[in-house]
PDB file of C-alpha atoms and ligand atoms in Angstrom:
ATOM      1  CA  MET A  46     -23.325  -4.585 -38.500  1.00  0.00           C
ATOM      2  CA  ARG A  47     -19.929  -4.926 -36.844  1.00  0.00           C
ATOM      3  CA  ILE A  48     -20.825  -2.214 -34.350  1.00  0.00           C
ATOM      4  CA  PHE A  49     -23.406  -4.559 -32.839  1.00  0.00           C
ATOM      5  CA  THR A  50     -20.732  -7.149 -32.176  1.00  0.00           C
ATOM      6  CA  PHE A  51     -18.725  -4.545 -30.293  1.00  0.00           C
ATOM      7  CA  ILE A  52     -21.727  -3.434 -28.296  1.00  0.00           C
ATOM      8  CA  TRP A  53     -22.493  -7.043 -27.451  1.00  0.00           C
ATOM      9  CA  ILE A  54     -18.924  -7.709 -26.314  1.00  0.00           C
ATOM     10  CA  PHE A  55     -18.974  -4.506 -24.276  1.00  0.00           C
ATOM     11  CA  LEU A  56     -22.215  -5.508 -22.529  1.00  0.00           C
ATOM     12  CA  LEU A  57     -20.944  -9.020 -21.855  1.00  0.00           C
ATOM     13  CA  SER A  58     -17.684  -7.768 -20.422  1.00  0.00           C
ATOM     14  CA  ASN A  59     -19.609  -5.635 -17.959  1.00  0.00           C
ATOM     15  CA  VAL A  60     -21.555  -8.625 -16.770  1.00  0.00           C
ATOM     16  CA  CYS A  61     -18.459 -10.731 -16.245  1.00  0.00           C
ATOM     17  CA  TYR A  62     -16.068  -8.358 -14.505  1.00  0.00           C
ATOM     18  CA  SER A  63     -16.553  -6.013 -11.638  1.00  0.00           C
ATOM     19  CA  GLU A  64     -15.141  -2.625 -12.477  1.00  0.00           C
ATOM     20  CA  ILE A  65     -13.198  -0.310 -10.246  1.00  0.00           C
ATOM     21  CA  ASP A  66     -13.710   3.434 -10.460  1.00  0.00           C
ATOM     22  CA  SER A  67     -10.280   4.863 -11.218  1.00  0.00           C
ATOM     23  CA  ALA A  68     -10.810   8.122  -9.333  1.00  0.00           C
ATOM     24  CA  THR A  69     -11.912   6.628  -6.022  1.00  0.00           C
ATOM     25  CA  GLY A  70     -10.895   2.973  -6.182  1.00  0.00           C
ATOM     26  CA  LEU A  71     -14.469   2.003  -5.348  1.00  0.00           C
ATOM     27  CA  ASP A  72     -16.017  -1.151  -6.746  1.00  0.00           C
ATOM     28  CA  ILE A  73     -18.647  -0.108  -9.297  1.00  0.00           C
ATOM     29  CA  ALA A  74     -21.804  -1.866  -8.136  1.00  0.00           C
ATOM     30  CA  PRO A  75     -25.329  -0.728  -7.239  1.00  0.00           C
ATOM     31  CA  GLY A  76     -25.130   2.039  -4.647  1.00  0.00           C
ATOM     32  CA  TRP A  77     -21.496   2.971  -5.241  1.00  0.00           C
ATOM     33  CA  GLU A  78     -22.322   6.589  -6.096  1.00  0.00           C
ATOM     34  CA  LEU A  79     -23.836   7.032  -2.632  1.00  0.00           C
ATOM     35  CA  VAL A  80     -20.617   5.880  -1.046  1.00  0.00           C
ATOM     36  CA  ARG A  81     -18.646   8.162  -3.364  1.00  0.00           C
ATOM     37  CA  MET A  82     -20.896  11.036  -2.291  1.00  0.00           C
ATOM     38  CA  HIS A  83     -20.881  10.403   1.464  1.00  0.00           C
ATOM     39  CA  CYS A  84     -17.695   8.582   2.345  1.00  0.00           C
ATOM     40  CA  GLY A  85     -14.838  10.551   0.848  1.00  0.00           C
ATOM     41  CA  ALA A  86     -15.168  13.910   2.585  1.00  0.00           C
ATOM     42  CA  CYS A  87     -13.169  13.178   5.749  1.00  0.00           C
ATOM     43  CA  HIS A  88     -10.763  10.454   4.769  1.00  0.00           C
ATOM     44  CA  SER A  89      -9.430   8.622   1.781  1.00  0.00           C
ATOM     45  CA  TYR A  90     -11.658   6.093   0.044  1.00  0.00           C
ATOM     46  CA  LYS A  91      -8.810   3.702   0.750  1.00  0.00           C
ATOM     47  CA  LEU A  92      -9.995   3.518   4.339  1.00  0.00           C
ATOM     48  CA  VAL A  93     -13.293   2.219   2.982  1.00  0.00           C
ATOM     49  CA  THR A  94     -11.921  -0.121   0.320  1.00  0.00           C
ATOM     50  CA  SER A  95      -9.329  -1.689   2.622  1.00  0.00           C
ATOM     51  CA  GLN A  96     -11.939  -2.588   5.221  1.00  0.00           C
ATOM     52  CA  LYS A  97     -14.048  -5.768   5.146  1.00  0.00           C
ATOM     53  CA  ALA A  98     -17.078  -6.376   7.289  1.00  0.00           C
ATOM     54  CA  ASP A  99     -20.504  -7.923   7.288  1.00  0.00           C
ATOM     55  CA  ARG A 100     -23.618  -5.756   7.363  1.00  0.00           C
ATOM     56  CA  GLN A 101     -23.574  -5.504  11.148  1.00  0.00           C
ATOM     57  CA  GLY A 102     -19.906  -4.530  11.124  1.00  0.00           C
ATOM     58  CA  TRP A 103     -20.452  -1.777   8.554  1.00  0.00           C
ATOM     59  CA  TYR A 104     -23.497  -0.586  10.468  1.00  0.00           C
ATOM     60  CA  LYS A 105     -21.428  -0.307  13.634  1.00  0.00           C
ATOM     61  CA  MET A 106     -18.640   1.621  11.880  1.00  0.00           C
ATOM     62  CA  ILE A 107     -21.144   4.076  10.427  1.00  0.00           C
ATOM     63  CA  LYS A 108     -22.843   4.517  13.829  1.00  0.00           C
ATOM     64  CA  TRP A 109     -19.442   5.052  15.436  1.00  0.00           C
ATOM     65  CA  MET A 110     -18.585   7.787  12.912  1.00  0.00           C
ATOM     66  CA  GLN A 111     -22.009   9.364  13.411  1.00  0.00           C
ATOM     67  CA  GLU A 112     -21.678   9.361  17.193  1.00  0.00           C
ATOM     68  CA  THR A 113     -18.061  10.440  17.491  1.00  0.00           C
ATOM     69  CA  GLN A 114     -16.780  11.844  14.177  1.00  0.00           C
ATOM     70  CA  ASN A 115     -19.575  14.161  13.056  1.00  0.00           C
ATOM     71  CA  LEU A 116     -20.722  11.949  10.231  1.00  0.00           C
ATOM     72  CA  TRP A 117     -24.157  13.184   9.215  1.00  0.00           C
ATOM     73  CA  SER A 118     -27.145  10.864   9.502  1.00  0.00           C
ATOM     74  CA  PHE A 119     -28.756   9.171   6.523  1.00  0.00           C
ATOM     75  CA  ASP A 120     -32.398   8.616   5.709  1.00  0.00           C
ATOM     76  CA  GLU A 121     -33.499   4.986   5.846  1.00  0.00           C
ATOM     77  CA  VAL A 122     -33.364   4.367   2.095  1.00  0.00           C
ATOM     78  CA  THR A 123     -29.879   5.843   1.740  1.00  0.00           C
ATOM     79  CA  GLU A 124     -28.579   3.927   4.749  1.00  0.00           C
ATOM     80  CA  LYS A 125     -29.999   0.675   3.395  1.00  0.00           C
ATOM     81  CA  SER A 126     -28.415   1.224  -0.029  1.00  0.00           C
ATOM     82  CA  ILE A 127     -25.055   2.097   1.504  1.00  0.00           C
ATOM     83  CA  LEU A 128     -25.143  -0.988   3.738  1.00  0.00           C
ATOM     84  CA  ASP A 129     -26.239  -3.192   0.826  1.00  0.00           C
ATOM     85  CA  TYR A 130     -23.318  -1.931  -1.212  1.00  0.00           C
ATOM     86  CA  LEU A 131     -20.677  -2.174   1.515  1.00  0.00           C
ATOM     87  CA  SER A 132     -21.716  -5.595   2.776  1.00  0.00           C
ATOM     88  CA  THR A 133     -21.703  -6.943  -0.778  1.00  0.00           C
ATOM     89  CA  SER A 134     -18.588  -5.337  -2.268  1.00  0.00           C
ATOM     90  CA  TYR A 135     -16.548  -5.339   0.952  1.00  0.00           C
ATOM     91  CA  SER A 136     -17.702  -8.451   2.732  1.00  0.00           C
ATOM     92  CA  PRO A 137     -15.593 -10.662   5.027  1.00  0.00           C
ATOM     93  CA  SER A 138     -15.723 -13.419   2.411  1.00  0.00           C
ATOM     94  CA  HIS A 139     -13.247 -11.310   0.451  1.00  0.00           C
ATOM     95  CA  TRP A 140     -11.079 -10.938   3.539  1.00  0.00           C
ATOM     96  CA  LYS A 141      -7.480 -11.523   2.697  1.00  0.00           C
ATOM     97  CA  ARG A 142      -6.141 -11.788   6.225  1.00  0.00           C
ATOM     98  CA  ARG A 143      -6.382 -14.923   8.327  1.00  0.00           C
ATOM     99  CA  ALA A 144      -8.686 -14.915  11.328  1.00  0.00           C
ATOM    100  CA  PRO A 145      -7.084 -14.114  14.712  1.00  0.00           C
ATOM    101  CA  LEU A 146      -5.487 -17.104  16.409  1.00  0.00           C
ATOM    102  CA  ASP A 147      -7.570 -19.044  18.870  1.00  0.00           C
ATOM    103  CA  LYS A 148      -6.739 -18.226  22.478  1.00  0.00           C
ATOM    104  CA  ASN A 149      -5.353 -21.702  23.173  1.00  0.00           C
ATOM    105  CA  LEU A 150      -2.993 -21.349  20.208  1.00  0.00           C
ATOM    106  CA  MET A 151      -1.431 -18.169  21.578  1.00  0.00           C
ATOM    107  CA  PRO A 152       1.868 -18.153  23.549  1.00  0.00           C
ATOM    108  CA  ARG A 153       1.319 -18.823  27.212  1.00  0.00           C
ATOM    109  CA  GLU A 154       1.240 -15.748  29.449  1.00  0.00           C
ATOM    110  CA  ASN A 155       3.613 -16.242  32.375  1.00  0.00           C
TER     111      ASN A 155
HETATM  112  C1  HEC B 463     -17.608  13.413   8.904  1.00  0.00           C
HETATM  113  C2  HEC B 463     -16.377  12.735   8.579  1.00  0.00           C
HETATM  114  C3  HEC B 463     -16.498  11.305   8.053  1.00  0.00           C
HETATM  115  C4  HEC B 463     -17.263  10.866   7.003  1.00  0.00           C
HETATM  116  C5  HEC B 463     -18.148  11.665   6.071  1.00  0.00           C
HETATM  117  C6  HEC B 463     -17.023   9.438   6.912  1.00  0.00           C
HETATM  118  N1  HEC B 463     -16.100   9.050   7.840  1.00  0.00           N
HETATM  119 FE1  HEC B 463     -15.281   7.191   8.020  1.00  0.00          FE
HETATM  120  N2  HEC B 463     -14.094   7.863   9.524  1.00  0.00           N
HETATM  121  C7  HEC B 463     -14.026   9.169   9.983  1.00  0.00           C
HETATM  122  C8  HEC B 463     -12.944   9.294  10.946  1.00  0.00           C
HETATM  123  C9  HEC B 463     -12.523  10.580  11.653  1.00  0.00           C
HETATM  124  C10 HEC B 463     -12.342   8.028  11.032  1.00  0.00           C
HETATM  125  C11 HEC B 463     -11.117   7.630  11.853  1.00  0.00           C
HETATM  126  C12 HEC B 463      -9.947   7.870  10.930  1.00  0.00           C
HETATM  127  C13 HEC B 463      -8.668   7.334  11.447  1.00  0.00           C
HETATM  128  O1  HEC B 463      -8.673   6.509  12.354  1.00  0.00           O
HETATM  129  O2  HEC B 463      -7.633   7.776  10.902  1.00  0.00           O
HETATM  130  C14 HEC B 463     -13.072   7.150  10.132  1.00  0.00           C
HETATM  131  C15 HEC B 463     -12.777   5.832   9.931  1.00  0.00           C
HETATM  132  C16 HEC B 463     -13.378   5.022   8.996  1.00  0.00           C
HETATM  133  C17 HEC B 463     -13.052   3.622   8.767  1.00  0.00           C
HETATM  134  C18 HEC B 463     -11.993   2.818   9.498  1.00  0.00           C
HETATM  135  C19 HEC B 463     -12.689   2.226  10.702  1.00  0.00           C
HETATM  136  C20 HEC B 463     -11.857   1.215  11.413  1.00  0.00           C
HETATM  137  O3  HEC B 463     -12.396   0.639  12.370  1.00  0.00           O
HETATM  138  O4  HEC B 463     -10.708   0.985  11.019  1.00  0.00           O
HETATM  139  C21 HEC B 463     -13.877   3.162   7.797  1.00  0.00           C
HETATM  140  C22 HEC B 463     -13.933   1.770   7.219  1.00  0.00           C
HETATM  141  C23 HEC B 463     -14.739   4.265   7.408  1.00  0.00           C
HETATM  142  N3  HEC B 463     -14.404   5.374   8.155  1.00  0.00           N
HETATM  143  C24 HEC B 463     -15.722   4.180   6.452  1.00  0.00           C
HETATM  144  C25 HEC B 463     -16.567   5.224   6.104  1.00  0.00           C
HETATM  145  C26 HEC B 463     -17.724   5.079   5.258  1.00  0.00           C
HETATM  146  C27 HEC B 463     -18.186   3.774   4.612  1.00  0.00           C
HETATM  147  C28 HEC B 463     -18.287   6.313   5.147  1.00  0.00           C
HETATM  148  C29 HEC B 463     -19.542   6.675   4.398  1.00  0.00           C
HETATM  149  C30 HEC B 463     -20.768   6.065   4.871  1.00  0.00           C
HETATM  150  C31 HEC B 463     -17.466   7.235   5.929  1.00  0.00           C
HETATM  151  N4  HEC B 463     -16.446   6.536   6.510  1.00  0.00           N
HETATM  152  C32 HEC B 463     -17.683   8.601   6.012  1.00  0.00           C
HETATM  153  C33 HEC B 463     -14.824  10.212   9.591  1.00  0.00           C
HETATM  154  C34 HEC B 463     -15.753  10.170   8.559  1.00  0.00           C
END
């Protein structure tokens, strides 16, 4: 009987905490395997996990890599899943840096 308690606690703990894959540092959430498969070949996963952007921002970064860095293209379903994952797990709402200063708050240019 006790085994069921452990299974229950294990299931609950997965619901409550997001897990980080120890090998890549990626947030384990739907679609993360696609990012593990496609985004670690040229640079560290740290470049991915340290970046925050909304869907449009991630889309632009991927397009930039496809146009200039030989990143292969994705079929529609794969691209959607990758963007869903990135814009959820690495969204600007988790951004730890402050926004850039407003222009009128910057030192005057003489
Ligand atoms: C074919 C090689 C390649 C693959 C595969 C690749 N990238 Fe990149 N990526 C690059 C290069 C080159 C840079 C520039 C690295 C640098 O500036 O040191 C880069 C930079 C980045 C940056 C930093 C961009 C910035 O503006 O600071 C992020 C974030 C990123 N990649 C995410 C991803 C994601 C997400 C994937 C998977 C969809 C991916 N990369 C797959 C080549 C690749």
